[in-house]
Coordinates of C-alpha atoms in Angstrom, one line a residue:
Chain A
M272 CA 105.7 106.4 -148.4
T273 CA 107.5 107.2 -145.4
A274 CA 110.9 109.3 -145.6
T275 CA 112.9 106.1 -144.8
T276 CA 111.8 104.3 -147.4
E277 CA 112.4 106.9 -149.8
T278 CA 116.0 106.7 -149.1
M279 CA 115.8 103.2 -149.5
E280 CA 114.6 103.9 -153.0
P281 CA 117.5 103.2 -155.5
A282 CA 118.8 106.3 -157.6
A283 CA 116.4 104.8 -160.1
A284 CA 113.5 106.3 -159.5
A285 CA 114.2 109.1 -162.2
P286 CA 112.4 108.8 -165.4
L287 CA 113.8 106.5 -168.0
P288 CA 115.0 108.6 -171.0
T289 CA 114.2 107.7 -174.2
G290 CA 115.1 109.1 -177.7
V291 CA 118.0 110.0 -180.0
L292 CA 120.0 111.8 -177.3
W293 CA 119.8 108.9 -174.9
I294 CA 121.2 106.3 -177.8
W295 CA 123.9 108.8 -178.7
R296 CA 124.9 109.4 -175.1
D297 CA 125.1 105.6 -174.3
S298 CA 126.9 104.9 -177.5
W299 CA 129.5 107.5 -177.2
T300 CA 130.0 106.0 -173.5
E301 CA 130.6 103.0 -175.0
A302 CA 133.0 104.3 -177.5
T303 CA 134.9 106.0 -175.0
R304 CA 135.5 102.7 -173.1
H305 CA 137.4 101.6 -176.2
L306 CA 139.1 104.8 -177.3
R307 CA 140.5 105.4 -173.9
A308 CA 142.4 102.0 -174.1
V309 CA 144.2 102.9 -177.5
P310 CA 146.9 105.2 -176.2
R311 CA 147.7 102.6 -173.3
N312 CA 148.4 100.2 -175.9
P313 CA 150.1 102.1 -178.5
E314 CA 151.7 98.7 -180.0
L315 CA 148.3 97.4 -181.1
L316 CA 147.7 100.4 -183.5
V317 CA 151.5 100.4 -184.4
F318 CA 151.4 96.6 -185.5
A319 CA 147.9 97.1 -186.9
T320 CA 149.5 99.8 -189.4
I321 CA 152.7 98.1 -190.1
Q322 CA 151.2 95.2 -191.9
P323 CA 149.6 97.5 -194.4
V324 CA 152.5 99.6 -194.7
M325 CA 154.9 96.4 -195.5
F326 CA 151.9 95.4 -197.7
V327 CA 152.3 98.7 -199.7
L328 CA 156.2 98.4 -200.2
L329 CA 156.3 95.1 -201.1
F330 CA 153.5 95.2 -203.9
V331 CA 155.1 98.5 -205.1
Y332 CA 158.6 97.2 -205.3
V333 CA 158.5 93.6 -205.7
F334 CA 155.1 93.1 -208.1
G335 CA 155.2 96.8 -209.4
G336 CA 157.3 95.9 -212.2
A337 CA 155.7 93.1 -213.3
I338 CA 152.2 93.9 -213.1
A339 CA 150.7 95.8 -216.2
T340 CA 147.9 98.3 -215.6
P341 CA 147.2 100.2 -218.8
G342 CA 145.4 103.6 -218.2
Y343 CA 147.4 104.4 -215.2
S344 CA 150.5 106.5 -214.8
N345 CA 152.2 103.6 -212.8
Y346 CA 151.3 100.6 -210.5
E347 CA 151.2 103.0 -207.6
Q348 CA 148.2 104.9 -208.8
Y349 CA 146.6 101.7 -209.4
L350 CA 147.7 99.6 -206.3
I351 CA 147.1 102.3 -203.5
P352 CA 143.5 102.8 -203.8
G353 CA 143.0 98.8 -203.9
I354 CA 145.7 98.1 -200.7
V355 CA 143.7 100.9 -198.6
A356 CA 140.6 99.4 -199.4
Q357 CA 141.6 96.3 -198.1
T358 CA 143.5 97.5 -195.0
V359 CA 140.4 99.3 -193.8
V360 CA 138.3 96.5 -194.6
F361 CA 140.3 94.1 -192.5
G362 CA 140.4 96.6 -189.9
S363 CA 136.8 95.8 -189.2
A364 CA 138.1 92.0 -187.6
F365 CA 138.7 94.3 -184.6
T366 CA 135.2 94.6 -184.0
G367 CA 134.5 90.9 -183.8
V368 CA 137.6 90.3 -181.5
G369 CA 136.9 92.9 -179.4
L370 CA 132.9 91.8 -178.7
A371 CA 134.1 88.0 -178.3
D372 CA 136.2 89.3 -175.6
D373 CA 133.8 91.4 -173.7
L374 CA 131.3 88.5 -174.1
S375 CA 133.8 85.8 -172.6
K376 CA 134.7 88.2 -169.7
G377 CA 130.8 88.5 -168.7
M378 CA 131.0 92.0 -169.7
I379 CA 128.4 91.7 -172.1
D380 CA 126.0 90.4 -169.3
R381 CA 126.7 93.0 -167.2
L382 CA 125.9 95.6 -169.8
R383 CA 122.6 93.6 -170.6
S384 CA 121.7 94.0 -167.0
L385 CA 122.0 97.9 -167.1
P386 CA 118.8 100.0 -168.2
M387 CA 120.9 101.5 -171.0
Y388 CA 120.1 101.6 -175.0
Q389 CA 121.3 97.8 -175.4
P390 CA 122.6 98.1 -178.9
A391 CA 124.6 101.0 -177.9
V392 CA 127.1 98.7 -176.8
L393 CA 127.5 97.6 -181.0
I394 CA 127.2 101.1 -182.0
G395 CA 129.9 102.5 -179.7
R396 CA 132.0 99.2 -180.4
T397 CA 131.9 100.0 -184.2
L398 CA 132.0 103.7 -183.9
S399 CA 135.4 103.2 -182.0
D400 CA 136.7 100.7 -184.4
L401 CA 136.2 103.1 -187.3
A402 CA 138.1 106.0 -185.5
R403 CA 140.8 103.3 -185.1
N404 CA 140.3 102.8 -189.0
V405 CA 140.8 106.5 -189.7
V406 CA 144.4 106.5 -187.8
A407 CA 145.3 103.6 -190.1
F408 CA 144.1 105.3 -193.3
V409 CA 146.0 108.2 -192.5
V410 CA 149.1 106.2 -192.0
M411 CA 148.7 104.6 -195.1
M412 CA 148.2 107.5 -197.2
I413 CA 151.5 108.9 -195.8
V414 CA 153.3 106.3 -196.9
A415 CA 151.3 106.3 -200.2
F416 CA 152.5 109.7 -200.9
L417 CA 156.1 108.8 -200.1
V418 CA 156.1 105.9 -202.7
G419 CA 154.8 108.3 -205.1
F420 CA 150.9 108.1 -205.2
R421 CA 149.7 111.6 -206.1
V422 CA 145.8 112.7 -206.1
E423 CA 145.3 112.9 -210.0
G424 CA 141.8 114.0 -209.6
S425 CA 139.9 116.9 -207.7
W426 CA 140.6 116.6 -203.8
L427 CA 136.8 116.6 -203.5
A428 CA 137.1 113.3 -205.3
A429 CA 139.6 112.2 -203.2
L430 CA 137.3 113.2 -200.1
G431 CA 134.8 111.1 -201.4
A432 CA 136.6 108.2 -202.0
T433 CA 138.0 108.6 -198.7
A434 CA 134.5 108.6 -197.0
L435 CA 133.5 105.4 -199.3
L436 CA 136.3 103.4 -198.2
L437 CA 135.5 104.3 -194.1
G438 CA 132.0 104.0 -195.0
F439 CA 132.8 100.6 -196.1
S440 CA 135.2 99.5 -193.4
Y441 CA 132.1 100.6 -191.0
A442 CA 129.5 98.6 -192.6
F443 CA 131.8 95.4 -192.6
S444 CA 132.4 96.1 -188.9
W445 CA 128.5 95.2 -188.3
I446 CA 129.5 91.9 -190.3
Q447 CA 132.3 91.3 -187.7
A448 CA 129.9 92.1 -185.0
L449 CA 127.7 89.5 -185.9
I450 CA 130.8 86.7 -186.2
G451 CA 132.1 88.3 -182.5
L452 CA 128.6 87.5 -181.1
S453 CA 128.1 84.0 -182.8
V454 CA 131.5 82.3 -182.2
S455 CA 132.6 80.7 -179.0
S456 CA 136.1 82.3 -178.2
V457 CA 138.3 85.0 -178.8
E458 CA 140.5 82.9 -181.2
A459 CA 137.7 81.8 -183.1
A460 CA 136.5 85.2 -183.8
N461 CA 139.9 86.5 -185.0
S462 CA 140.1 83.5 -187.5
A463 CA 136.4 83.3 -188.6
G464 CA 136.4 87.3 -189.1
F465 CA 139.8 87.3 -191.3
I466 CA 139.6 84.1 -193.1
W467 CA 136.9 84.9 -195.8
M468 CA 138.3 88.6 -196.5
F469 CA 141.4 86.9 -198.0
P470 CA 139.5 85.6 -200.9
L471 CA 137.1 88.5 -201.0
T472 CA 139.7 91.0 -201.4
F473 CA 142.2 89.3 -203.6
V474 CA 139.4 88.0 -205.7
S475 CA 139.0 91.6 -206.8
S476 CA 140.5 94.1 -209.2
A477 CA 142.4 95.6 -206.0
F478 CA 146.0 94.0 -206.9
V479 CA 145.6 93.1 -210.4
P480 CA 142.9 94.3 -213.3
T481 CA 140.3 91.5 -213.4
A482 CA 140.8 91.0 -217.3
S483 CA 144.1 89.2 -216.4
M484 CA 142.3 86.5 -214.4
P485 CA 140.8 83.3 -216.3
S486 CA 137.7 84.1 -217.2
W487 CA 135.5 82.3 -214.7
L488 CA 137.4 83.9 -212.0
A489 CA 136.8 87.4 -213.7
A490 CA 133.2 86.7 -213.6
I491 CA 133.3 86.4 -209.8
A492 CA 135.6 89.2 -209.3
N493 CA 133.7 91.5 -211.4
A494 CA 130.6 90.9 -209.4
N495 CA 132.4 91.2 -206.2
P496 CA 130.9 94.2 -204.1
F497 CA 134.9 95.1 -203.0
T498 CA 135.8 95.4 -206.6
K499 CA 132.8 97.9 -206.8
L500 CA 134.7 99.5 -203.8
T501 CA 138.0 99.7 -205.3
N502 CA 137.2 100.7 -208.5
A503 CA 135.3 103.6 -207.4
A504 CA 137.9 104.9 -204.9
R505 CA 140.6 104.0 -207.9
A506 CA 138.6 106.3 -210.2
L507 CA 138.2 108.9 -207.6
F508 CA 141.5 109.1 -206.7
N509 CA 142.9 109.1 -210.3
G510 CA 140.3 111.8 -211.6
Q511 CA 138.6 109.0 -213.8
D512 CA 134.8 108.8 -214.4
P513 CA 133.7 106.0 -211.9
G514 CA 130.4 105.5 -213.8
S515 CA 127.9 103.6 -211.7
D516 CA 130.7 102.4 -209.4
V517 CA 130.3 104.8 -206.8
W518 CA 126.6 104.3 -206.5
Q519 CA 126.8 100.7 -206.2
A520 CA 129.2 100.8 -203.7
V521 CA 127.3 102.9 -201.6
A522 CA 124.6 100.8 -201.9
W523 CA 126.4 97.7 -200.8
A524 CA 127.8 99.9 -198.0
V525 CA 124.4 100.8 -196.6
G526 CA 122.8 97.3 -197.8
I527 CA 125.5 95.8 -195.6
T528 CA 125.2 98.0 -192.5
V529 CA 121.4 97.8 -192.4
V530 CA 121.1 94.1 -192.8
F531 CA 124.0 93.1 -190.4
A532 CA 123.4 95.7 -187.7
F533 CA 119.7 94.2 -187.6
L534 CA 121.0 90.5 -187.1
A535 CA 123.8 91.6 -184.7
A536 CA 121.5 93.9 -182.5
R537 CA 119.1 90.8 -182.6
K538 CA 122.1 88.2 -181.7
F539 CA 122.8 90.8 -178.7
A540 CA 119.8 90.6 -177.1
R541 CA 120.0 86.6 -177.0
S542 CA 123.7 86.5 -176.2
A543 CA 125.3 85.8 -173.0
S544 CA 128.5 85.2 -171.3
R545 CA 130.0 81.4 -172.2
Chain B
M1320 CA 107.5 92.9 -144.9
P1321 CA 107.7 93.8 -148.6
V1322 CA 109.0 91.1 -150.7
A1323 CA 112.0 92.5 -153.0
V1324 CA 112.2 89.2 -155.0
E1325 CA 109.3 86.5 -156.1
T1326 CA 108.8 83.9 -158.3
H1327 CA 106.3 81.8 -158.8
D1328 CA 106.4 78.3 -160.8
L1329 CA 109.2 79.9 -162.9
R1330 CA 110.1 77.3 -165.7
K1331 CA 113.1 77.0 -168.3
A1332 CA 114.4 74.2 -170.8
F1333 CA 117.4 73.8 -172.9
G1334 CA 116.3 71.7 -175.6
S1335 CA 115.3 68.7 -173.7
T1336 CA 117.2 69.5 -170.4
Q1337 CA 114.4 71.0 -167.9
A1338 CA 117.1 73.7 -166.3
L1339 CA 114.2 75.3 -164.1
N1340 CA 111.0 73.0 -163.3
G1341 CA 108.8 75.0 -161.4
V1342 CA 110.7 77.2 -158.8
D1343 CA 108.8 79.3 -156.2
L1344 CA 111.1 81.8 -154.4
E1345 CA 110.4 84.6 -152.1
V1346 CA 113.0 87.1 -150.7
P1347 CA 111.8 89.7 -148.1
R1348 CA 113.6 93.2 -148.3
A1349 CA 116.7 93.6 -146.7
T1350 CA 117.3 89.6 -146.1
V1351 CA 119.6 87.5 -148.3
L1352 CA 118.2 84.5 -149.8
G1353 CA 121.0 81.4 -150.4
L1354 CA 120.8 79.4 -153.3
L1355 CA 122.6 76.3 -152.9
G1356 CA 123.1 73.6 -155.1
P1357 CA 125.6 71.3 -157.3
N1358 CA 126.9 72.7 -160.8
G1359 CA 123.9 72.4 -163.2
A1360 CA 121.2 72.7 -160.6
G1361 CA 119.7 75.6 -162.1
K1362 CA 121.0 78.5 -159.8
T1363 CA 122.5 80.5 -162.6
T1364 CA 119.6 79.8 -165.0
A1365 CA 117.2 81.3 -162.1
V1366 CA 119.6 84.4 -161.5
R1367 CA 119.7 85.0 -165.2
I1368 CA 115.9 85.2 -165.5
L1369 CA 115.6 87.6 -162.6
T1370 CA 118.2 89.7 -164.2
T1371 CA 116.3 89.7 -167.6
L1372 CA 119.4 87.9 -169.3
L1373 CA 116.9 85.0 -170.0
Q1374 CA 113.5 84.7 -170.8
P1375 CA 111.6 81.9 -168.7
D1376 CA 109.1 79.6 -170.8
G1377 CA 106.7 79.8 -168.2
G1378 CA 106.0 81.4 -164.6
T1379 CA 106.7 84.6 -163.4
A1380 CA 109.4 86.3 -161.8
L1381 CA 109.0 90.1 -160.1
I1382 CA 111.4 92.3 -158.7
D1383 CA 110.0 94.9 -156.5
G1384 CA 106.8 93.8 -157.8
I1385 CA 107.9 94.9 -161.4
N1386 CA 107.6 91.5 -163.7
V1387 CA 111.0 91.0 -165.5
V1388 CA 109.3 89.8 -168.9
E1389 CA 106.9 92.7 -169.3
D1390 CA 109.3 95.8 -167.9
P1391 CA 112.8 94.7 -168.4
R1392 CA 114.3 98.1 -168.3
A1393 CA 112.6 98.9 -164.8
V1394 CA 114.0 95.7 -163.6
R1395 CA 117.5 96.8 -164.6
Q1396 CA 117.2 100.1 -163.0
R1397 CA 116.5 98.4 -159.9
I1398 CA 119.2 95.4 -159.9
G1399 CA 123.0 94.8 -159.3
L1400 CA 124.2 91.9 -160.9
T1401 CA 127.7 90.3 -160.3
G1402 CA 128.2 87.3 -162.3
Q1403 CA 130.5 84.1 -162.0
Y1404 CA 133.3 85.9 -164.1
A1405 CA 134.7 89.5 -163.0
A1406 CA 133.0 91.4 -165.6
V1407 CA 135.5 94.3 -165.3
D1408 CA 137.4 96.0 -168.3
E1409 CA 141.1 95.2 -168.0
R1410 CA 142.2 98.2 -170.1
L1411 CA 140.6 100.9 -167.9
T1412 CA 141.6 101.8 -164.3
G1413 CA 139.3 100.8 -161.4
S1414 CA 138.2 104.1 -161.2
E1415 CA 137.5 104.5 -164.9
N1416 CA 135.3 101.1 -164.7
L1417 CA 133.1 102.3 -162.1
Q1418 CA 132.5 105.9 -163.8
H1419 CA 131.7 104.2 -167.1
I1420 CA 129.3 102.2 -165.2
G1421 CA 127.9 105.5 -163.5
R1422 CA 127.4 107.2 -166.9
L1423 CA 125.4 104.2 -168.2
F1424 CA 123.1 104.7 -165.3
R1425 CA 123.1 108.5 -166.2
L1426 CA 125.1 109.8 -163.8
G1427 CA 126.7 113.3 -164.8
S1428 CA 130.5 113.2 -164.7
T1429 CA 131.0 114.7 -161.5
E1430 CA 128.3 112.7 -159.7
A1431 CA 129.7 109.4 -161.4
R1432 CA 133.2 110.4 -159.8
L1433 CA 132.1 111.0 -156.6
R1434 CA 130.0 107.7 -156.6
A1435 CA 133.4 105.9 -157.6
D1436 CA 135.6 107.5 -155.2
E1437 CA 133.2 106.7 -152.2
L1438 CA 132.9 102.9 -153.5
L1439 CA 136.8 102.5 -154.0
A1440 CA 137.0 103.9 -150.4
Q1441 CA 134.4 101.4 -149.1
F1442 CA 136.2 98.5 -150.9
D1443 CA 139.5 99.3 -150.2
L1444 CA 140.8 99.9 -153.6
T1445 CA 141.4 103.6 -153.1
E1446 CA 145.2 103.1 -153.5
A1447 CA 144.7 100.9 -156.5
A1448 CA 142.1 103.5 -158.3
D1449 CA 144.1 104.7 -161.2
R1450 CA 145.7 101.7 -161.9
V1451 CA 144.8 99.5 -165.1
V1452 CA 142.7 96.6 -164.0
K1453 CA 145.1 94.1 -165.8
G1454 CA 147.4 94.4 -162.7
Y1455 CA 144.9 93.7 -160.0
S1456 CA 145.0 90.4 -157.9
G1457 CA 141.8 88.1 -158.5
G1458 CA 140.2 89.4 -154.9
M1459 CA 140.6 93.1 -156.1
R1460 CA 138.9 92.2 -159.4
R1461 CA 136.0 90.7 -157.5
R1462 CA 135.7 93.7 -155.1
L1463 CA 135.8 96.1 -158.0
D1464 CA 133.1 93.9 -159.7
I1465 CA 131.0 94.3 -157.0
A1466 CA 131.5 97.6 -156.6
M1467 CA 130.6 98.3 -160.1
S1468 CA 126.8 96.0 -159.5
L1469 CA 126.5 98.9 -156.5
I1470 CA 126.9 102.2 -158.4
S1471 CA 123.0 102.8 -158.6
R1472 CA 122.4 101.8 -155.1
P1473 CA 120.3 98.8 -156.4
S1474 CA 117.3 97.6 -154.6
V1475 CA 118.6 93.7 -155.0
L1476 CA 121.8 92.7 -155.4
F1477 CA 122.5 89.3 -157.4
L1478 CA 125.9 87.6 -156.4
D1479 CA 126.3 84.8 -158.6
E1480 CA 129.2 82.2 -156.8
P1481 CA 130.9 85.4 -155.8
T1482 CA 133.8 83.5 -153.9
T1483 CA 134.5 80.9 -156.7
G1484 CA 137.9 80.9 -157.7
L1485 CA 139.4 83.2 -154.7
D1486 CA 142.0 81.9 -152.4
P1487 CA 140.6 81.4 -148.7
R1488 CA 141.9 84.6 -147.5
S1489 CA 140.1 86.7 -150.3
R1490 CA 137.1 84.6 -149.5
L1491 CA 136.7 85.2 -145.9
G1492 CA 137.3 89.0 -147.0
M1493 CA 134.9 88.9 -149.4
W1494 CA 132.2 87.4 -146.9
D1495 CA 132.8 90.2 -144.4
L1496 CA 132.1 92.7 -147.2
I1497 CA 129.0 91.1 -148.4
E1498 CA 127.7 91.2 -144.7
G1499 CA 128.6 94.7 -144.7
L1500 CA 126.1 95.2 -147.6
V1501 CA 123.5 93.2 -146.1
R1502 CA 123.7 95.3 -142.6
D1503 CA 123.1 98.4 -144.9
G1504 CA 119.6 97.1 -146.0
T1505 CA 120.8 95.4 -149.7
T1506 CA 118.3 92.4 -150.5
T1507 CA 120.9 90.0 -151.7
V1508 CA 120.2 86.8 -153.8
L1509 CA 123.4 84.7 -153.6
T1510 CA 124.1 81.5 -155.4
T1511 CA 126.7 79.5 -154.1
Q1512 CA 128.2 75.8 -154.1
Y1513 CA 129.8 76.3 -150.6
L1514 CA 127.4 75.2 -147.6
D1515 CA 129.7 77.3 -145.2
E1516 CA 129.0 80.3 -147.2
A1517 CA 125.0 79.9 -147.4
E1518 CA 125.1 79.2 -143.7
R1519 CA 127.3 82.2 -142.9
L1520 CA 125.6 84.8 -145.1
A1521 CA 122.2 83.6 -146.0
D1522 CA 119.1 84.4 -143.8
Q1523 CA 117.0 81.6 -145.9
I1524 CA 118.5 78.8 -148.0
A1525 CA 116.7 77.4 -151.0
V1526 CA 118.5 74.2 -151.7
I1527 CA 118.1 73.6 -155.4
D1528 CA 118.7 70.2 -157.5
Q1529 CA 117.8 69.5 -161.1
G1530 CA 115.9 72.7 -161.4
V1531 CA 113.5 72.4 -158.3
V1532 CA 113.7 73.5 -154.9
I1533 CA 114.2 70.4 -152.6
A1534 CA 114.5 72.1 -149.6
R1535 CA 114.2 75.8 -147.9
G1536 CA 114.7 77.2 -144.4
T1537 CA 117.2 78.6 -142.3
A1538 CA 120.4 76.7 -142.0
A1539 CA 119.2 75.6 -138.8
E1540 CA 116.0 74.6 -139.8
L1541 CA 117.3 72.5 -142.7
K1542 CA 119.7 71.0 -140.1
A1543 CA 116.8 70.3 -138.0
Q1544 CA 115.4 68.2 -140.7
I1545 CA 117.5 65.3 -140.5
G1546 CA 117.3 65.1 -136.9
G1547 CA 118.4 67.0 -134.3
A1548 CA 122.0 68.2 -132.6
R1549 CA 123.8 66.6 -129.7
L1550 CA 123.9 68.9 -127.0
T1551 CA 126.8 67.7 -124.2
V1552 CA 126.9 69.4 -120.8
T1553 CA 129.7 69.0 -118.6
G1554 CA 129.3 69.6 -114.9
A1555 CA 131.6 71.4 -112.4
S1556 CA 131.5 68.7 -109.9
P1557 CA 131.2 64.7 -110.5
A1558 CA 128.3 64.7 -107.3
D1559 CA 126.1 66.7 -109.7
L1560 CA 125.9 64.3 -112.5
D1561 CA 122.5 62.6 -111.7
A1562 CA 120.5 65.8 -110.8
M1563 CA 122.1 67.3 -114.0
A1564 CA 120.6 64.4 -116.1
T1565 CA 117.2 64.6 -114.5
A1566 CA 117.0 68.6 -115.1
L1567 CA 118.3 68.0 -119.0
G1568 CA 115.6 65.3 -119.3
S1569 CA 112.9 67.5 -118.3
L1570 CA 113.7 70.0 -121.2
P1571 CA 110.8 70.3 -123.8
M1572 CA 113.3 69.9 -127.0
V1573 CA 115.3 66.8 -125.5
I1574 CA 114.3 63.6 -127.4
G1575 CA 115.5 59.9 -126.3
A1576 CA 118.0 58.8 -123.9
T1577 CA 120.5 60.7 -121.7
E1578 CA 123.8 59.5 -121.4
M1579 CA 126.3 60.0 -118.5
D1580 CA 129.9 59.7 -118.5
P1581 CA 131.2 59.8 -114.9
I1582 CA 134.8 60.5 -116.2
T1583 CA 134.3 63.6 -118.0
R1584 CA 131.7 64.7 -115.7
S1585 CA 129.1 65.0 -118.8
V1586 CA 125.6 64.2 -119.9
T1587 CA 124.9 64.1 -123.4
V1588 CA 121.5 64.3 -124.8
T1589 CA 119.8 64.6 -128.4
V1590 CA 117.7 67.8 -129.0
T1591 CA 115.4 68.9 -132.0
S1592 CA 117.1 71.9 -133.0
A1593 CA 120.0 73.4 -131.7
E1594 CA 118.2 76.8 -131.5
G1595 CA 117.6 78.3 -128.1
V1596 CA 119.1 75.3 -126.4
V1597 CA 122.1 76.7 -124.8
P1598 CA 120.4 79.7 -122.6
A1599 CA 117.4 76.9 -121.9
V1600 CA 120.1 74.7 -120.5
V1601 CA 121.7 77.4 -118.2
R1602 CA 118.7 78.6 -116.9
T1603 CA 117.4 75.0 -116.2
L1604 CA 120.7 74.1 -114.6
D1605 CA 120.9 77.2 -112.8
S1606 CA 117.6 76.7 -110.8
A1607 CA 118.6 73.2 -110.0
G1608 CA 121.7 74.4 -108.6
V1609 CA 124.0 72.5 -110.8
E1610 CA 127.1 74.4 -111.6
I1611 CA 128.4 74.1 -115.6
A1612 CA 131.9 73.8 -116.7
D1613 CA 131.0 73.7 -120.3
V1614 CA 128.0 73.2 -122.8
D1615 CA 128.8 72.1 -126.5
V1616 CA 125.9 71.8 -129.1
A1617 CA 126.9 70.0 -132.2
G1618 CA 124.5 70.1 -135.2
P1619 CA 124.8 68.2 -138.3
T1620 CA 126.7 70.3 -141.2
L1621 CA 124.6 71.4 -144.2
D1622 CA 126.9 68.6 -146.1
D1623 CA 124.7 66.0 -144.1
V1624 CA 121.7 68.0 -145.3
F1625 CA 122.5 68.1 -149.0
L1626 CA 123.5 64.2 -148.6
Q1627 CA 120.4 63.1 -147.0
L1628 CA 117.8 65.4 -149.7
T1629 CA 119.7 64.1 -152.7
G1630 CA 121.7 61.1 -152.0
R1631 CA 124.7 63.0 -153.2
S1632 CA 127.4 64.8 -151.5
T1633 CA 128.3 68.6 -152.5
A1634 CA 132.1 67.6 -151.7
D1635 CA 132.3 65.1 -154.7
P1636 CA 131.9 67.6 -158.1
D1637 CA 132.0 64.5 -160.1
D1638 CA 128.9 62.9 -158.6
A1639 CA 127.0 66.3 -158.3
D1640 CA 127.8 67.0 -162.2
G1641 CA 125.7 64.3 -162.8
V1642 CA 124.7 63.5 -166.5
A1643 CA 121.4 65.2 -166.5
A1644 CA 122.6 68.0 -164.7
A1645 CA 126.0 68.5 -167.0
P1646 CA 124.2 70.2 -170.3
A1647 CA 121.9 72.4 -168.3
K1648 CA 125.2 74.1 -167.0
R1649 CA 126.5 74.3 -170.3
K1650 CA 123.1 75.5 -172.3
G1651 CA 122.3 77.3 -169.3
R1652 CA 124.9 80.0 -170.1
K1653 CA 125.1 80.5 -173.6

């Protein structure tokens, strides 16, 4: 090969990297693409936290007096873990909407034509949404303490509850990723991402004890993985024995992540702009 | 000359629609291939296969001799893709968009920044470098989009309808820009629905319709396929008219009868091809001692070529978007 053709060669001649470092680097590069945008659109984050804060205030002061929660010092102690669980799980919808947006703008096509680790597009997206959820979580906990919520168990248990809640939101991001890659528009991703989460989070122990529901509904609510999450977080924040709820919730989070990460990655490999 | 892009019998079906029905292409290094055809002809499907976004059903596709199906990563290392939509992240600045792609090509952060600055300057975006892309005009987005495809100095650049949706001024600017890239030796595959675009930018044109290449060659060759050009020579003096007609009639590329017009002092003949006509005319008439006032060669347009080849005009999108072709477009981009 002569010197002239050598300069014609693309910068590409370097060997293609492999391994964990490469996966992490590409994933982090993609995550920074989204994180960089957050401070530029602060209103997005503000509105994303206003709704849950409003929910806390409405539930505590409107329903608080009417809902009996035997075994807890007050309704706040019962409600807050449930409403926080709902908020971080709802926050996962950003993943689907964001991916649908990238897809409709041809960004996914561009990324798929690069020699990068392809699933890094999904890993980066879910990680940046997790970071956004951490912010929403912190804001909610501040409001919760202001309305009288207290950690009644150990702080270590409270930390465990936090990890569990964020872990669940991360798992749900992968469900949303699959939805975002499957629907035909950003609007559809928004609807399809939210609609099923309402029954999922309301038919659970998040807002009222399941014993107050009709027995057929209580049976569904008790089997709901979201009830496992809520019960586990509630027990850990209130210094109660969570029994098997923690392990069941962890199993659900891990199971959902594994299954949906696989399905989303497969969908991604076949996806293209529309 | 080494071949940069090569396909053989490339096939792809979406359901019952045959989007590509055995396409053979060959693009020598540092040349431009124009894939010309109406909506749904299969142009985008071909580009998507060559850029590893879509798996072919049959046939082979090679970039620099590397099979796109067998080693997609090595292919991705060597290509740049600018799709039909400006694939830029609106939330980031122009510079950040470029650096982002640079890092995904594993440039270090300094290297990525330098390369971004270089491209911003080359694409006349330096002033807008630190502005969020959301505020960019359509032409600026398109320029940034192409700049992002060039980060890695790709061996082959794919431009899928690069001027669709641009206003006429931005379109001309884009043509200049693409011509500049080609001068620098970037092998380019360009799809277009515009005949003037293919004629101006492409060395070779492949006309695609309903998944097959129905004609190929240079713009001039395609025009010659449907009959020659019309050559009109105007003499300086009316007395020379007969001598001029005789001299022109002796040229090898002239076919058919010679028409003389004493009023305009001109002679009109049909030639097989417009290529090389003018110098031959000048030489011949000069040695015959005839002084020339004007020489005009009017070829058929590529529109005529398309009409002749397909029986349809490209100017009529409703017609070109025929019943069989429309689903190919829709599904082809899924």
